[in-house]
Coordinates of C-alpha atoms in Angstrom, one line a residue:
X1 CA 24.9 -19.7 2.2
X2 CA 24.5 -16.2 0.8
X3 CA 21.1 -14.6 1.8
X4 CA 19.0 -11.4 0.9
X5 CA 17.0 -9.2 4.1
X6 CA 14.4 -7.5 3.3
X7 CA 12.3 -5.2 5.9
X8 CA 8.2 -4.6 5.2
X9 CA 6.6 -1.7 7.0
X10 CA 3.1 -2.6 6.5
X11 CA 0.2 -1.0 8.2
X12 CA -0.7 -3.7 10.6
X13 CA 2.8 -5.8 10.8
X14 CA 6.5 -4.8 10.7
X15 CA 8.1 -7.8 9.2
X16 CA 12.2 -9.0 8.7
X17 CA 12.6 -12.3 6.7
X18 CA 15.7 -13.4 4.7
X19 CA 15.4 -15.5 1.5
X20 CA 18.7 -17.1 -0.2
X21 CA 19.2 -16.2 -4.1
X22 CA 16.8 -18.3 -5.4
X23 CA 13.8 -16.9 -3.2
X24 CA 13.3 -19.3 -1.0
X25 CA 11.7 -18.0 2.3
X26 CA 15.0 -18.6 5.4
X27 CA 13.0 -16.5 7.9
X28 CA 10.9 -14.7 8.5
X29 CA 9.8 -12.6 11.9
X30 CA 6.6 -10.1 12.5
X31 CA 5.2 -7.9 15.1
X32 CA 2.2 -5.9 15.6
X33 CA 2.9 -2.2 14.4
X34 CA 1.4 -0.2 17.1
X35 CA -0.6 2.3 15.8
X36 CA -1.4 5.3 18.2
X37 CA -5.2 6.4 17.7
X38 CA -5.7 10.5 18.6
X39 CA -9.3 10.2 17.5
X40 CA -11.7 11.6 15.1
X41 CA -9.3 10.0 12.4
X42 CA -5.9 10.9 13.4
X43 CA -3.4 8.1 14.0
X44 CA 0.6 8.3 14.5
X45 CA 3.3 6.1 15.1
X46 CA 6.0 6.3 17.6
X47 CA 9.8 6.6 15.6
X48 CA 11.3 5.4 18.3
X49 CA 9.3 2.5 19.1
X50 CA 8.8 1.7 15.6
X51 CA 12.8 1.8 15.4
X52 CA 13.3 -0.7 18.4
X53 CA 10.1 -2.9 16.8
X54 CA 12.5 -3.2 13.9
X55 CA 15.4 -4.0 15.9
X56 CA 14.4 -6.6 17.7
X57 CA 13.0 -8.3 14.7
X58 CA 16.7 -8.2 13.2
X59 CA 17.9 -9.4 16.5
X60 CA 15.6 -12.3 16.1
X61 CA 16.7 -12.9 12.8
X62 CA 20.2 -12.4 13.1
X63 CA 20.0 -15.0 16.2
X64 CA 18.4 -18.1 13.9
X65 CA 21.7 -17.4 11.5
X66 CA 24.2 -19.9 11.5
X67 CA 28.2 -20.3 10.6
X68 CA 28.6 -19.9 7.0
X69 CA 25.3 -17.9 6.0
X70 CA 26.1 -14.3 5.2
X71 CA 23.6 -11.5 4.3
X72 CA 24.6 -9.6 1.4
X73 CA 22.2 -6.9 1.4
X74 CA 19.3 -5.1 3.2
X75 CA 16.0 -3.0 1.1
X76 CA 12.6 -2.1 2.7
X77 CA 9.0 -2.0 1.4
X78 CA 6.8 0.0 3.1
X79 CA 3.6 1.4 3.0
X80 CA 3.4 5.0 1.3
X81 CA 2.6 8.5 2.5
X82 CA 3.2 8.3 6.1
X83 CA 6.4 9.9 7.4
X84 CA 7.6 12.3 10.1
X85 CA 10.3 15.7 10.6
X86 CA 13.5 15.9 11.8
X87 CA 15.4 18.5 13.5
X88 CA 18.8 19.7 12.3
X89 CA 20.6 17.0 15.1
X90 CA 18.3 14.6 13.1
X91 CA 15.9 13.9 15.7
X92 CA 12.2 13.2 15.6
X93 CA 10.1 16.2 16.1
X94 CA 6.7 14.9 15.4
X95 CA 5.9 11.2 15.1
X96 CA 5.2 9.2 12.1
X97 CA 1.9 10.6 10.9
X98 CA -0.3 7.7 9.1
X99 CA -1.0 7.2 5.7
X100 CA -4.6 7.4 6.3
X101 CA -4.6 10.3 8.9
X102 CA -7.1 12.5 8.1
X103 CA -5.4 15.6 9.2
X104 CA -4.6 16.5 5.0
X105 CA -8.5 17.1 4.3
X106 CA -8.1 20.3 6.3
X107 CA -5.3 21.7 3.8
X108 CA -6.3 19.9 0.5
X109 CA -8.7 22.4 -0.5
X110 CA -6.3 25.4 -0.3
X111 CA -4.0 23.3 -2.4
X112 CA -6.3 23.1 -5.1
X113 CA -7.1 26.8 -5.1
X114 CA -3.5 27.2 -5.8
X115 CA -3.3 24.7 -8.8
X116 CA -6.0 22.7 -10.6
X117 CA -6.2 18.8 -10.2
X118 CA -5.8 18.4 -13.8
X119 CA -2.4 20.1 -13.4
X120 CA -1.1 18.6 -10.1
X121 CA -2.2 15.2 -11.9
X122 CA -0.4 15.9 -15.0
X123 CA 2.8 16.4 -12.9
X124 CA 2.7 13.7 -10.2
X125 CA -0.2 11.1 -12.0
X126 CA -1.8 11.5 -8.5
X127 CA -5.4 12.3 -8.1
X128 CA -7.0 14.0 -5.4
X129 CA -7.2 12.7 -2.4
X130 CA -5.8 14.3 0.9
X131 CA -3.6 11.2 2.2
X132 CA -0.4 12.7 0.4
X133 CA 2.6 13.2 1.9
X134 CA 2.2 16.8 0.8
X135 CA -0.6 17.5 2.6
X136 CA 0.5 16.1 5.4
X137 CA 3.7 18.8 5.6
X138 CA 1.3 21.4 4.9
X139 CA -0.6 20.6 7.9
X140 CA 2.8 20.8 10.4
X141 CA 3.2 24.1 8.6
X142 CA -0.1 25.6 8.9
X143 CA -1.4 24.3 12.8
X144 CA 2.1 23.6 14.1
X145 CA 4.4 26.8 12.8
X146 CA 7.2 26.3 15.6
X147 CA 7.8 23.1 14.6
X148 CA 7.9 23.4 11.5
X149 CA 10.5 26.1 12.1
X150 CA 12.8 23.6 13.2
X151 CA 12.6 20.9 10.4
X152 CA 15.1 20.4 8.4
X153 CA 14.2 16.6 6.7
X154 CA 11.3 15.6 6.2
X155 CA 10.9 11.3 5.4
X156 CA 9.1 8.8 4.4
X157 CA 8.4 5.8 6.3
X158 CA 10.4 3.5 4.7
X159 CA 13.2 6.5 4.6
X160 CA 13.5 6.6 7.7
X161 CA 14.6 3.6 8.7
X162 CA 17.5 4.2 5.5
X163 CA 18.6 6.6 7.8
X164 CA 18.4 4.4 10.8
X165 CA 20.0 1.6 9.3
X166 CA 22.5 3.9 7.5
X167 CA 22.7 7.4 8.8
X168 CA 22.2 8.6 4.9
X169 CA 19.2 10.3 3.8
X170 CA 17.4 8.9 0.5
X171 CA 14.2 7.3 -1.0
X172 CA 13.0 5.4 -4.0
X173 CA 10.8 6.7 -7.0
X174 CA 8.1 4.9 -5.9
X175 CA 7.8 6.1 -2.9
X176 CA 8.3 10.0 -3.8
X177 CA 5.6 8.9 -6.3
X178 CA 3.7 8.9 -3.1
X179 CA 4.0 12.3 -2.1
X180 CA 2.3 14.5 -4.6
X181 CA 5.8 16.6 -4.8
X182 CA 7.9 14.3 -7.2
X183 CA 7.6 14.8 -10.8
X184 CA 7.3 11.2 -12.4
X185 CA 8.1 12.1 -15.9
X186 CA 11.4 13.8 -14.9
X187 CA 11.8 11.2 -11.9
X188 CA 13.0 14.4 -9.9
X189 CA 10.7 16.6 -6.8
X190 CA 9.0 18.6 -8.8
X191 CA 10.3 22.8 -8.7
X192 CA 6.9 23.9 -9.4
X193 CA 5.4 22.4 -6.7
X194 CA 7.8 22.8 -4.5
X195 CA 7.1 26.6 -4.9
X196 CA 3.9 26.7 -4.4
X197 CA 3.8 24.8 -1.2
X198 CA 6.5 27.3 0.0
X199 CA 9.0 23.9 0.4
X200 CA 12.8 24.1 0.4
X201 CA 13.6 20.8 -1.6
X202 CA 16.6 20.4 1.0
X203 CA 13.5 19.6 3.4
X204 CA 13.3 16.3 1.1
X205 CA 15.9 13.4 0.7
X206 CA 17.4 11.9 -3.0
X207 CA 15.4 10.2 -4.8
X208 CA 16.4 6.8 -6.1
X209 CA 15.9 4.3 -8.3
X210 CA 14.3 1.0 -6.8
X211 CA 18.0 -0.9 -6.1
X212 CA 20.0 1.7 -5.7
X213 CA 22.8 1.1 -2.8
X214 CA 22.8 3.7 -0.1
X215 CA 25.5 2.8 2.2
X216 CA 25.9 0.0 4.4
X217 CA 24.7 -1.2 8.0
X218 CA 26.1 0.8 10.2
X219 CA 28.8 -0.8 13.2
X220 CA 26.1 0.2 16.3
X221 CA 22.9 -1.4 14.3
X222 CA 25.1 -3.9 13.7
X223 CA 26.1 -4.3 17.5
X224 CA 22.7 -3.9 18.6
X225 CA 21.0 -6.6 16.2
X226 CA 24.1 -9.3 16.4
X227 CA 24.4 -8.4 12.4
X228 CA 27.8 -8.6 10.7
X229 CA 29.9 -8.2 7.8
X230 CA 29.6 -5.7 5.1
X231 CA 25.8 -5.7 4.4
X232 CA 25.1 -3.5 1.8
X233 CA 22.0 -1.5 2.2
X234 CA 19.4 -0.4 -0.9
X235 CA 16.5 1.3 -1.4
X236 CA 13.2 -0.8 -2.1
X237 CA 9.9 0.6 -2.8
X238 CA 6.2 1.1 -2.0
X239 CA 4.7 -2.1 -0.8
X240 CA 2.3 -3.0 -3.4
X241 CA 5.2 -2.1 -6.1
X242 CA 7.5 -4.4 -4.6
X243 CA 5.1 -7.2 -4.9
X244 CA 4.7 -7.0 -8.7
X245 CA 8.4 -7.5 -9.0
X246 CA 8.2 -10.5 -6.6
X247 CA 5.0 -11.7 -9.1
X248 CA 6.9 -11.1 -12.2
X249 CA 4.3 -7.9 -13.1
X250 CA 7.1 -6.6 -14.6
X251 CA 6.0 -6.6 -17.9
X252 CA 2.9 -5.2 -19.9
X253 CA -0.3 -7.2 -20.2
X254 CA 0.3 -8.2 -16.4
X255 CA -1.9 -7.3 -13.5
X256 CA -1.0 -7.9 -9.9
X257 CA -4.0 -7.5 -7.2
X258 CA -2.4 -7.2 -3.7
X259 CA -4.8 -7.7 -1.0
X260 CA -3.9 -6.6 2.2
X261 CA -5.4 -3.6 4.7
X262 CA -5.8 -1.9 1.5
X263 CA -6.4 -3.8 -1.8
X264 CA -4.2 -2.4 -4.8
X265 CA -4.5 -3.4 -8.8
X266 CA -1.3 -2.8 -10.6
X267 CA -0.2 -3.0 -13.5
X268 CA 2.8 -1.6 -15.9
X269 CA 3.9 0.3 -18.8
X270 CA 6.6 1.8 -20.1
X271 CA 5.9 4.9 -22.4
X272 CA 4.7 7.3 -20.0
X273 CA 1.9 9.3 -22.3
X274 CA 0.2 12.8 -21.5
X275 CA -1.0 12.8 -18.1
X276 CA -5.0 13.7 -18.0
X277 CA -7.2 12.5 -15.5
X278 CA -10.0 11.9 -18.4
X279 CA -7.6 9.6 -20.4
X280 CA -6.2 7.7 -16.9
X281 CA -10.2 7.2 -15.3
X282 CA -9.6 7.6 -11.9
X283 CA -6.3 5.7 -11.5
X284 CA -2.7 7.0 -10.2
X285 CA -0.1 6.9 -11.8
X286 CA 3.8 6.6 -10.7
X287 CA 7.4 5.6 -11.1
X288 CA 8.0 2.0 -10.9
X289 CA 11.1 -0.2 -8.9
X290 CA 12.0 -1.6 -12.0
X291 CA 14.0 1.4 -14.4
X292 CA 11.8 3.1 -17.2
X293 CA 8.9 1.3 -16.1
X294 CA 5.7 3.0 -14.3
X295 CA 2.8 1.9 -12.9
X296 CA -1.1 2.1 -13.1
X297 CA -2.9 1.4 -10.0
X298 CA -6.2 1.5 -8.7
X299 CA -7.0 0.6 -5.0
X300 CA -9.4 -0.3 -2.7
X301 CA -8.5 1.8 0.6
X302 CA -10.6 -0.6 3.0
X303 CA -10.7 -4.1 2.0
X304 CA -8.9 -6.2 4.5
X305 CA -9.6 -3.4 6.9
X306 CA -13.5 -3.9 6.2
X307 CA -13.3 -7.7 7.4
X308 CA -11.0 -6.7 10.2
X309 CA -13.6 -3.9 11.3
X310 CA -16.4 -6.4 11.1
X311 CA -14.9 -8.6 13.1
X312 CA -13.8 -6.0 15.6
X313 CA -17.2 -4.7 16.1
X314 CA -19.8 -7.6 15.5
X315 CA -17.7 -10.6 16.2
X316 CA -17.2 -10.8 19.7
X317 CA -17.9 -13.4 22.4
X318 CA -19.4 -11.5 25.7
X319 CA -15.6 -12.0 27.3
X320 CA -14.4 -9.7 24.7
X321 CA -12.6 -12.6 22.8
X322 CA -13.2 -12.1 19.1
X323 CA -13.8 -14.6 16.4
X324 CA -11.1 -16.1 14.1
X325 CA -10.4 -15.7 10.5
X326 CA -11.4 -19.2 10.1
X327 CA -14.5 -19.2 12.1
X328 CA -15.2 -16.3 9.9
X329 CA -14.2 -17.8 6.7
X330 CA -16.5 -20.9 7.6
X331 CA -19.4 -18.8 9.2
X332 CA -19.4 -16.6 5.6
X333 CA -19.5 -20.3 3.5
X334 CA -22.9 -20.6 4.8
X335 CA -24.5 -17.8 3.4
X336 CA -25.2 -18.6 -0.2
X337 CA -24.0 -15.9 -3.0
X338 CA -25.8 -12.8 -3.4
X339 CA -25.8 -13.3 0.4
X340 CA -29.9 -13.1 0.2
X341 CA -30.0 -9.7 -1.6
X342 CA -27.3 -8.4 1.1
X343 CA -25.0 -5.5 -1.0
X344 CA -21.8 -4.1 0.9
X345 CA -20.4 -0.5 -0.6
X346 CA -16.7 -0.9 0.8
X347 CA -15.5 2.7 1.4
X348 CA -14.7 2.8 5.2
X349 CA -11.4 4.9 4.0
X350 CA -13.0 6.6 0.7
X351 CA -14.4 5.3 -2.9
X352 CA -12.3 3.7 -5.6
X353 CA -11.3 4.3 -9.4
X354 CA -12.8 5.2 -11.9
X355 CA -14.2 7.4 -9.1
X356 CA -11.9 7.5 -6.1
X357 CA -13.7 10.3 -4.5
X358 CA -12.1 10.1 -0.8
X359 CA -15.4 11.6 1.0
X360 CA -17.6 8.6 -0.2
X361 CA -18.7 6.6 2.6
X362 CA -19.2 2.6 3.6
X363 CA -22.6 1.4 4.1
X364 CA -24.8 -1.7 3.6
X365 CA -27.7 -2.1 1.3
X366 CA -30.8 -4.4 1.4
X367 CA -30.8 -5.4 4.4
X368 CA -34.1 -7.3 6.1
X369 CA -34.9 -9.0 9.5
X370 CA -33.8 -12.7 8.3
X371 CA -30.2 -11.4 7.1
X372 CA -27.9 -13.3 9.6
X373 CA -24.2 -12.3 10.6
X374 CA -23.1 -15.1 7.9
X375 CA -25.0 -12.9 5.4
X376 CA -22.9 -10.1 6.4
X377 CA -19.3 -11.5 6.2
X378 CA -20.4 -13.0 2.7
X379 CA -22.0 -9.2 1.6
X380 CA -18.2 -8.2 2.5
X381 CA -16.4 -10.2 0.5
X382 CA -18.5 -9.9 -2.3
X383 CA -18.5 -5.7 -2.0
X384 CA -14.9 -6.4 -2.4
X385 CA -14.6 -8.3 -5.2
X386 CA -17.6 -6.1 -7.1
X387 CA -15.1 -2.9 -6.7
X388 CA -12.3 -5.1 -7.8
X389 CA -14.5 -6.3 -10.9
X390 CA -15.0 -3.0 -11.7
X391 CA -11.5 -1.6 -11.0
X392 CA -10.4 -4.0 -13.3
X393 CA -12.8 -3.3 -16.5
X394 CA -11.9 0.3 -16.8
X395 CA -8.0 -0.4 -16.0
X396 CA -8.5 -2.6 -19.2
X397 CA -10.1 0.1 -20.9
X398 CA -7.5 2.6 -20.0
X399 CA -4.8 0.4 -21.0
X400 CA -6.3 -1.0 -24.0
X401 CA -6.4 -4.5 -23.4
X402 CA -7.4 -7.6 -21.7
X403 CA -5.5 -9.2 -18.9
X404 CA -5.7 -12.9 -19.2
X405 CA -4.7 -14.1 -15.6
X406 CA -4.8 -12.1 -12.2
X407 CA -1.2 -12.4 -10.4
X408 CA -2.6 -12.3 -6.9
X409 CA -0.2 -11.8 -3.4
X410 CA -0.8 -10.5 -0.2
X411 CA -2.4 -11.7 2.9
X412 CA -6.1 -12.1 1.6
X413 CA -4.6 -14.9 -0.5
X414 CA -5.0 -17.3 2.2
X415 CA -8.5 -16.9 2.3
X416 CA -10.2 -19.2 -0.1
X417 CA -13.5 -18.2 -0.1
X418 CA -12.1 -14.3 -0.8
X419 CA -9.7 -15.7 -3.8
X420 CA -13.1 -18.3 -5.0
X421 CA -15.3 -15.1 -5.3
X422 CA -12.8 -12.5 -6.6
X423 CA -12.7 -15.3 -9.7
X424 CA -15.8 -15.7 -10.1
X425 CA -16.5 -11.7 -9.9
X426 CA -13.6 -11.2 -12.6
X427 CA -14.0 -14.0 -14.6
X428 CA -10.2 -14.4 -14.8
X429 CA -8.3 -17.0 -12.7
X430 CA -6.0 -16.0 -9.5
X431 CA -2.8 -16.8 -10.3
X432 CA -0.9 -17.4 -6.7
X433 CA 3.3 -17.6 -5.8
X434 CA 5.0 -19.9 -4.4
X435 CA 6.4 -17.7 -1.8
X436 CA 3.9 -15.9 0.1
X437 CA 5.8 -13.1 1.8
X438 CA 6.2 -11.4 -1.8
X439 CA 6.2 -7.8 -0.7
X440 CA 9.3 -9.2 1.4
X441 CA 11.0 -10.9 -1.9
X442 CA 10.3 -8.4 -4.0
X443 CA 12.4 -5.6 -1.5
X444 CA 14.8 -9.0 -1.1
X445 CA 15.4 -9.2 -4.9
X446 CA 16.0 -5.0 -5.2
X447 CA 18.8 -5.4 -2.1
X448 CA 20.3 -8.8 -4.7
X449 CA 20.2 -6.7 -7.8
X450 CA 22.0 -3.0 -5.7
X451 CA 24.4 -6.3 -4.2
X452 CA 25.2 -7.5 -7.7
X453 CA 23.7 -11.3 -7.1
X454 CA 21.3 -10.8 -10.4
X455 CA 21.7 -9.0 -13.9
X456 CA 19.0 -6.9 -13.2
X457 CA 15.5 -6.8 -12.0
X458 CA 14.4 -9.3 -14.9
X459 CA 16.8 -11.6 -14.2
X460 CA 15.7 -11.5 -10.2
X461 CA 12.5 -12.3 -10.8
X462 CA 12.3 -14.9 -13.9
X463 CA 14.6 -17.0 -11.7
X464 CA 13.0 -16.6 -8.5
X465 CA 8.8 -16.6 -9.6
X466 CA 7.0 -19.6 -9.4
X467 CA 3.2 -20.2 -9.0
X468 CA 1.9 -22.4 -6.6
X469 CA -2.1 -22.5 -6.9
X470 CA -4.6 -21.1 -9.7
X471 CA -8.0 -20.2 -9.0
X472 CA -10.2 -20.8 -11.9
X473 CA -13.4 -19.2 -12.6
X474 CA -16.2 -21.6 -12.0
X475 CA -19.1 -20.9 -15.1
X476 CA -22.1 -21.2 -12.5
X477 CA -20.6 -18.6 -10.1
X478 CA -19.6 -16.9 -12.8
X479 CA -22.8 -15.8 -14.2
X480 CA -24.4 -15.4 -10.5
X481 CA -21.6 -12.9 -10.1
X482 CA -22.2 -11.2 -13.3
X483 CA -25.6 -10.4 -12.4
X484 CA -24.3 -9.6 -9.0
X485 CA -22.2 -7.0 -10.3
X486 CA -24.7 -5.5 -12.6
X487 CA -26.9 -4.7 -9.6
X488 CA -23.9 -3.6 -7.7
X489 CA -23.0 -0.8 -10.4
X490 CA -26.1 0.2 -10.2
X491 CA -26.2 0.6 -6.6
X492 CA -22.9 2.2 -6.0
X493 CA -23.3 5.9 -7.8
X494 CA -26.7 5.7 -5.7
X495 CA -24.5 5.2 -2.3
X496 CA -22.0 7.9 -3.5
X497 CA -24.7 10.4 -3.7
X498 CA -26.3 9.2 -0.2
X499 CA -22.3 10.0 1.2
X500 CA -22.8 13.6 -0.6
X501 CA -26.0 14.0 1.2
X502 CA -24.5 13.5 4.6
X503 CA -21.7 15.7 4.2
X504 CA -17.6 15.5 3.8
X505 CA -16.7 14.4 6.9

């Protein structure tokens, strides 16, 4: 049996899982990717231990494979942004700083004193927010001169382990998408900016498109892991991109809502127009997996992240044991909707299209002394699916149309009372795969299309996509949710200006 590998780097998991050519989930392993607090909103990751995370999770795999099933090919989706330096003997000399570090607010503002928004959007269809890979380098430069001396390469997340699995440098389009230094109409790093951040584009690896082979696995990963044979090696794609080719968003009129630590809409289009932040709202813009395509997306930093956070913080027993997604689940059933005039803003990690201003700040509204803890996990949900509501109108508007269905993947799928609400809040139904680990296929079916196995990206995911549960819109929640929302829109330029107030921190 012929199989496809596929590696996720995801912000809370590091997952390997093989699928054979018609998508069907072989294996799958996970571990915990250990994220290294520093504080007042710094976080890192260890290379090296993220490297040995990843090959121990092949070792796994490669142990459960039996006589007769080959893998053809390996890809990786990862999260975007996050990434680290090399020296010139290729060696780490920072660690992998997070997506979400915080460290770019303290450069972003020069930045934009040296080009306008308006302009850096209209190059990379990013808008401004200081988690860029960009401002990330500019950060090593400014605070940490002697090491940035010595760089010679800087990569992404997901490029790193390329290099790892290969020893050849290169990302994808989606990912450079991610960096705020690739120009997504020319689908090359961008000269302009380059110059202005005083960046030698050697410091950067090729850029790709999603499917692309690399190279191959080299003999010592090989060794290590127990892997064998030729097994070709391709470039994937950002996470949440990966998962519309594993949903079949591949074509226009599709959206794909990905739910995960952070929530994403995306959906796809293929004549890339003058880039304005007026005319695109709020939303980013970038370079799809799938050729001549790109992507609109509109995201909700802290949505699986706000549960978790609850949970870490008011849902402990007094041994320290906290409550589990189900208790929570069942505990949040009780409350009834509107959770008693409860209202959640969800911006633990910043605001949201059509105003994704990243200073604005989480907070609950309404509160009284019968709200219980039930009222709370419900609020949660339901700030959620309000920002998603929302995200979704003015992507529709943007666009100029109406999406029909919601193609929904990601973890927060397996919570029913999340997908029941989100619904009713939309008043579309939740379209869900057969496969759950579709971030995983959709990097599966990029490694089958570089290894030959499909046509083309079409062809991968027409023969691989099938849905296996709908959520339909019930017409009582419905129009409780409609005048749930109202209230919510009202509320939510009201707790923008209360984050203004206390200050960009």
């Amino acid at each position: 049996m012929d199989l496809l590998m596929a590696i996720d780097m995801g912000t809370t998991h590091i997952k390997v899982a093989t699928f054979d050519l018609e998508g069907n989930l072989h294996t799958v392993e996970m571990s915990r990717t250990n994220t290294k607090s520093l504080g007042v909103g710094q976080a890192v990751y260890d290379p090296e231990e993220i490297w040995d995370s990843v090959v121990e999770l092949l070792r796994k795999t490669a142990a459960q494979l039996g006589p007769g099933q080959r893998v053809l090919s390996i890809s990786v989706a990862s999260m975007g942004e996050a990434g680290l330096l090399l020296d010139e003997q290729d060696r780490p000399l920072t660690p992998i700083i997070s997506w979400f570090d915080v460290r770019g607010k303290e450069v972003m503002e020069g930045w934009y004193e040296k080009i306008s928004p308006e302009e850096c959007f209209a190059i990379t269809g990013l808008n401004y927010n200081y988690i860029y890979s960009l401002f990330k380098l500019l950060w090593y430069k400014q605070n940490q001169p002697e090491i940035f001396r010595q760089a010679v390469k800087w990569l992404c997340m997901p490029d790193y382990i390329y290099f790892r699995l290969t020893g050849e440098f290169a990302t994808d389009y989606s990912i450079a998408s991610r960096t705020m230094l690739f120009d997504i109409r020319q689908r090359k790093w961008s000269a302009r900016l380059l110059q202005l951040a005083e960046l030698d584009e050697e410091l950067l690896p090729p850029a790709y498109q999603g499917g692309t082979v690399i190279g191959q696995v080299r003999r010592e990963v090989c060794e290590l892991t127990g892997l064998s044979g030729k097994i070709l090696v391709a470039v994937g794609g950002h996470d949440h991109i990966c998962g519309t080719l594993a949903a079949n968003v591949i074509r226009p009129g599709k959206v794909m809502n990905s739910s995960g630590t952070a929530e994403t809409l995306n959906a796809v289009f293929r004549d890339l127009p003058p880039l304005s932040i007026e005319t695109f709202s709020g939303f980013n813009v970038g370079c799809h997996v799938v050729p001549e395509l790109y992507y609109l997306q509109g995201e909700v930093v802290s949505s699986g992240i706000s549960i978790e956070w609850f949970l870490d913080q008011f849902c402990r027993a007094d041994d320290g044991t906290r409550m589990s997604y189900g208790e929570m689940v069942r505990l949040a059933e009780t409350a009834p909707p509107g959770a008693q005039g409860l209202f959640f803003i969800p911006h633990l990690r910043g605001g949201s299209p059509p105003d994704p201003a990243p200073y604005s700040k989480a907070c609950f509204l309404g509160m009284r002394d019968y709200h219980t803890r039930a009222d709370f996990l419900r609020s949660i949900h339901e700030g959620l699916c309000c920002e998603v509501a929302g995200i979704l109108q003015s992507m529709e508007a943007v666009l100029g149309l109406e999406f029909q269905a919601i193609h929904a993947i990601g973890g927060g799928t397996k919570n029913e009372l999340w997908m029941e609400i989100k619904s009713a809040a939309t008043g579309k139904p939740l379209e869900i795969p057969q496969v759950q680990e579709s971030t995983l296929l959709g990097a599966a079916l990029l490694g089958g299309v570089g290894a030959g196995v499909y046509a083309d990206h079409y062809a991968a995911a027409e023969l691989t996509y099938g849905p296996s549960r709908i959520y339909h819109p019930e017409a009582g929640l419905v129009e409780q949710y409609h005048q749930i929302g109202a209230v919510y829109a009202q509320l939510l330029p009201r707790a923008r200006e209360i984050s203004r107030i206390i200050g960009e921190d």
